[in-house]
PDB file of C-alpha atoms in Angstrom:
ATOM      1  CA  MET A   1       0.073   0.300  -0.271  1.00  0.00           C
ATOM      2  CA  LEU A   2       1.449   3.433  -0.987  1.00  0.00           C
ATOM      3  CA  VAL A   3       0.598   6.969   0.728  1.00  0.00           C
ATOM      4  CA  GLU A   4       0.728  10.341  -0.798  1.00  0.00           C
ATOM      5  CA  ILE A   5       2.489  13.199  -0.185  1.00  0.00           C
ATOM      6  CA  GLU A   6       2.982  16.610  -1.852  1.00  0.00           C
ATOM      7  CA  ARG A   7       6.503  17.899  -1.767  1.00  0.00           C
ATOM      8  CA  ASP A   8       5.686  21.403  -0.183  1.00  0.00           C
ATOM      9  CA  VAL A   9       3.963  19.651   2.542  1.00  0.00           C
ATOM     10  CA  LEU A  10       6.599  17.149   3.159  1.00  0.00           C
ATOM     11  CA  ASN A  11       9.388  20.414   3.145  1.00  0.00           C
ATOM     12  CA  GLY A  12       7.194  22.427   5.238  1.00  0.00           C
ATOM     13  CA  LEU A  13       7.545  19.329   8.299  1.00  0.00           C
ATOM     14  CA  PHE A  14      10.954  18.605   7.439  1.00  0.00           C
ATOM     15  CA  ASN A  15      11.486  22.751   7.768  1.00  0.00           C
ATOM     16  CA  ILE A  16       9.870  22.772  10.972  1.00  0.00           C
ATOM     17  CA  ALA A  17      11.951  19.954  12.632  1.00  0.00           C
ATOM     18  CA  GLU A  18      14.981  21.634  11.513  1.00  0.00           C
ATOM     19  CA  ALA A  19      14.339  24.498  13.624  1.00  0.00           C
ATOM     20  CA  ALA A  20      13.455  22.501  16.536  1.00  0.00           C
ATOM     21  CA  PRO A  21      16.670  19.965  16.730  1.00  0.00           C
ATOM     22  CA  ARG A  22      16.319  19.219  20.637  1.00  0.00           C
ATOM     23  CA  ARG A  23      12.658  18.188  20.752  1.00  0.00           C
ATOM     24  CA  GLU A  24       9.695  16.132  18.675  1.00  0.00           C
ATOM     25  CA  ILE A  25       7.585  18.067  16.481  1.00  0.00           C
ATOM     26  CA  CYS A  26       4.060  16.900  16.236  1.00  0.00           C
ATOM     27  CA  GLY A  27       0.833  17.572  14.314  1.00  0.00           C
ATOM     28  CA  LEU A  28      -2.144  16.312  12.737  1.00  0.00           C
ATOM     29  CA  LEU A  29      -2.571  14.428   9.438  1.00  0.00           C
ATOM     30  CA  PHE A  30      -5.158  15.329   7.038  1.00  0.00           C
ATOM     31  CA  GLY A  31      -6.574  13.678   3.865  1.00  0.00           C
ATOM     32  CA  SER A  32      -7.593  10.378   3.046  1.00  0.00           C
ATOM     33  CA  ALA A  33      -6.499   6.243   3.158  1.00  0.00           C
ATOM     34  CA  ASP A  34      -4.016   7.078   0.607  1.00  0.00           C
ATOM     35  CA  ARG A  35      -3.338  10.677   0.327  1.00  0.00           C
ATOM     36  CA  ILE A  36      -1.867  12.923   3.167  1.00  0.00           C
ATOM     37  CA  ASP A  37      -3.109  16.171   1.553  1.00  0.00           C
ATOM     38  CA  ARG A  38      -2.134  18.725   4.446  1.00  0.00           C
ATOM     39  CA  ALA A  39      -0.418  18.589   7.860  1.00  0.00           C
ATOM     40  CA  GLN A  40      -1.306  21.335  10.375  1.00  0.00           C
ATOM     41  CA  ARG A  41       0.996  21.885  13.400  1.00  0.00           C
ATOM     42  CA  ALA A  42       0.355  21.589  17.171  1.00  0.00           C
ATOM     43  CA  ASP A  43       2.033  21.644  20.021  1.00  0.00           C
ATOM     44  CA  ASN A  44       4.232  18.736  22.221  1.00  0.00           C
ATOM     45  CA  VAL A  45       2.934  19.032  25.636  1.00  0.00           C
ATOM     46  CA  ALA A  46       4.325  15.886  26.722  1.00  0.00           C
ATOM     47  CA  GLU A  47       6.631  16.541  29.720  1.00  0.00           C
ATOM     48  CA  ASN A  48       9.906  15.504  28.324  1.00  0.00           C
ATOM     49  CA  PRO A  49       9.349  16.914  24.516  1.00  0.00           C
ATOM     50  CA  ALA A  50      13.164  15.374  23.637  1.00  0.00           C
ATOM     51  CA  ASP A  51      11.892  12.421  23.507  1.00  0.00           C
ATOM     52  CA  THR A  52       8.535  11.998  23.573  1.00  0.00           C
ATOM     53  CA  PHE A  53       5.342  13.410  22.017  1.00  0.00           C
ATOM     54  CA  GLU A  54       2.082  14.143  23.036  1.00  0.00           C
ATOM     55  CA  ILE A  55       0.042  16.490  20.953  1.00  0.00           C
ATOM     56  CA  ASP A  56      -1.678  19.216  22.682  1.00  0.00           C
ATOM     57  CA  PRO A  57      -5.598  17.335  23.638  1.00  0.00           C
ATOM     58  CA  ARG A  58      -7.018  21.263  22.244  1.00  0.00           C
ATOM     59  CA  ALA A  59      -5.655  20.923  18.890  1.00  0.00           C
ATOM     60  CA  LEU A  60      -6.482  17.066  18.157  1.00  0.00           C
ATOM     61  CA  PHE A  61     -10.196  17.502  19.760  1.00  0.00           C
ATOM     62  CA  ALA A  62     -10.819  20.679  17.558  1.00  0.00           C
ATOM     63  CA  ALA A  63      -9.688  18.701  14.254  1.00  0.00           C
ATOM     64  CA  LEU A  64     -12.434  15.967  15.230  1.00  0.00           C
ATOM     65  CA  ARG A  65     -15.379  18.338  15.975  1.00  0.00           C
ATOM     66  CA  ALA A  66     -14.242  20.410  12.620  1.00  0.00           C
ATOM     67  CA  GLU A  67     -14.146  16.638  10.933  1.00  0.00           C
ATOM     68  CA  ARG A  68     -17.455  15.955  12.479  1.00  0.00           C
ATOM     69  CA  ALA A  69     -19.136  19.156  11.045  1.00  0.00           C
ATOM     70  CA  GLY A  70     -18.017  18.243   7.623  1.00  0.00           C
ATOM     71  CA  GLY A  71     -14.176  19.331   7.744  1.00  0.00           C
ATOM     72  CA  ASP A  72     -11.222  17.672   6.359  1.00  0.00           C
ATOM     73  CA  LYS A  73     -10.663  13.758   7.627  1.00  0.00           C
ATOM     74  CA  VAL A  74      -8.042  13.441  10.600  1.00  0.00           C
ATOM     75  CA  ILE A  75      -6.099  10.543   9.155  1.00  0.00           C
ATOM     76  CA  GLY A  76      -3.273  10.090  11.768  1.00  0.00           C
ATOM     77  CA  HIS A  77      -0.257  12.267  12.685  1.00  0.00           C
ATOM     78  CA  TYR A  78       3.625  13.417  12.469  1.00  0.00           C
ATOM     79  CA  HIS A  79       5.669  13.765  14.591  1.00  0.00           C
ATOM     80  CA  SER A  80      10.061  13.813  14.382  1.00  0.00           C
ATOM     81  CA  HIS A  81      12.499  11.577  16.077  1.00  0.00           C
ATOM     82  CA  PRO A  82      15.736  14.470  16.210  1.00  0.00           C
ATOM     83  CA  HIS A  83      18.013  11.753  18.039  1.00  0.00           C
ATOM     84  CA  GLY A  84      16.755   8.659  16.228  1.00  0.00           C
ATOM     85  CA  SER A  85      15.696   6.899  12.991  1.00  0.00           C
ATOM     86  CA  ALA A  86      12.154   7.456  10.858  1.00  0.00           C
ATOM     87  CA  GLU A  87      11.192   3.863  12.521  1.00  0.00           C
ATOM     88  CA  PRO A  88       8.342   3.810  15.261  1.00  0.00           C
ATOM     89  CA  SER A  89      10.457   3.303  18.917  1.00  0.00           C
ATOM     90  CA  PRO A  90       8.665   1.173  21.575  1.00  0.00           C
ATOM     91  CA  ARG A  91       6.674   4.322  22.971  1.00  0.00           C
ATOM     92  CA  ASP A  92       5.422   4.675  19.544  1.00  0.00           C
ATOM     93  CA  LEU A  93       4.311   1.454  19.670  1.00  0.00           C
ATOM     94  CA  ALA A  94       2.595   1.444  23.000  1.00  0.00           C
ATOM     95  CA  ALA A  95       0.633   4.884  22.313  1.00  0.00           C
ATOM     96  CA  ALA A  96      -0.124   3.457  18.368  1.00  0.00           C
ATOM     97  CA  GLU A  97      -3.772   3.383  17.492  1.00  0.00           C
ATOM     98  CA  PRO A  98      -5.157   1.084  14.901  1.00  0.00           C
ATOM     99  CA  GLY A  99      -5.781   2.177  11.212  1.00  0.00           C
ATOM    100  CA  ARG A 100      -4.211   5.710  11.825  1.00  0.00           C
ATOM    101  CA  LEU A 101      -1.243   6.572   9.606  1.00  0.00           C
ATOM    102  CA  TRP A 102       2.030   7.466  11.346  1.00  0.00           C
ATOM    103  CA  LEU A 103       4.303   9.706   9.460  1.00  0.00           C
ATOM    104  CA  ILE A 104       7.518  10.076  10.876  1.00  0.00           C
ATOM    105  CA  LEU A 105      10.651  12.330  10.564  1.00  0.00           C
ATOM    106  CA  GLY A 106      14.054  11.061  11.239  1.00  0.00           C
ATOM    107  CA  GLY A 107      17.300  11.281  10.363  1.00  0.00           C
ATOM    108  CA  GLY A 108      16.979  13.467   6.983  1.00  0.00           C
ATOM    109  CA  VAL A 109      13.935  11.005   6.069  1.00  0.00           C
ATOM    110  CA  ALA A 110      10.298  10.557   6.489  1.00  0.00           C
ATOM    111  CA  ARG A 111       8.518   7.362   6.596  1.00  0.00           C
ATOM    112  CA  ALA A 112       4.787   6.205   6.601  1.00  0.00           C
ATOM    113  CA  TRP A 113       3.519   3.551   8.591  1.00  0.00           C
ATOM    114  CA  ILE A 114       0.147   2.383   9.627  1.00  0.00           C
ATOM    115  CA  MET A 115      -0.258   0.221  12.986  1.00  0.00           C
ATOM    116  CA  GLU A 116      -2.598  -3.157  12.268  1.00  0.00           C
ATOM    117  CA  ASN A 117      -2.522  -6.237  14.046  1.00  0.00           C
ATOM    118  CA  GLY A 118      -0.573  -5.320  17.196  1.00  0.00           C
ATOM    119  CA  GLY A 119       2.343  -3.823  15.260  1.00  0.00           C
ATOM    120  CA  PHE A 120       3.219  -0.719  12.443  1.00  0.00           C
ATOM    121  CA  ARG A 121       3.566  -1.992   8.605  1.00  0.00           C
ATOM    122  CA  GLU A 122       5.275   0.470   6.498  1.00  0.00           C
ATOM    123  CA  LEU A 123       4.052   2.381   3.613  1.00  0.00           C
ATOM    124  CA  GLN A 124       5.621   3.387   0.766  1.00  0.00           C
ATOM    125  CA  LEU A 125       5.824   7.318   0.905  1.00  0.00           C
ATOM    126  CA  VAL A 126       5.111   8.872  -2.563  1.00  0.00           C
ATOM    127  CA  VAL A 127       5.894  12.163  -2.734  1.00  0.00           C
ATOM    128  CA  ARG A 128       4.219  14.105  -5.594  1.00  0.00           C
ATOM    129  CA  ASP A 129       5.449  17.559  -7.266  1.00  0.00           C
TER     130      ASP A 129
END
């Protein structure tokens, strides 16, 4: 399975991550099962944002309310691993919600994952111009 993302959207995420090299950045992804249309930055409210993330619940709830009112569909989220790879960590596995897309930035790359059957499966990330 593959998921598409526009180069501008992905470059924007890399720019945000580069501006915060000592903390994990995070936010929400909107689109469909096979396409990321846009990303929305959210505050990382984790106790230790240097090595974990927690999306600000206010941003998440606002996005879900907007979706129910006919807005863009929340398909998952993104976050960075500023000191690691773009592979899910044990913390990611513990926090994962089945069926949600995870876009992880780390080591200068982005990789897409989906939680299924108690584990992550990597999706082919296709960058479109």
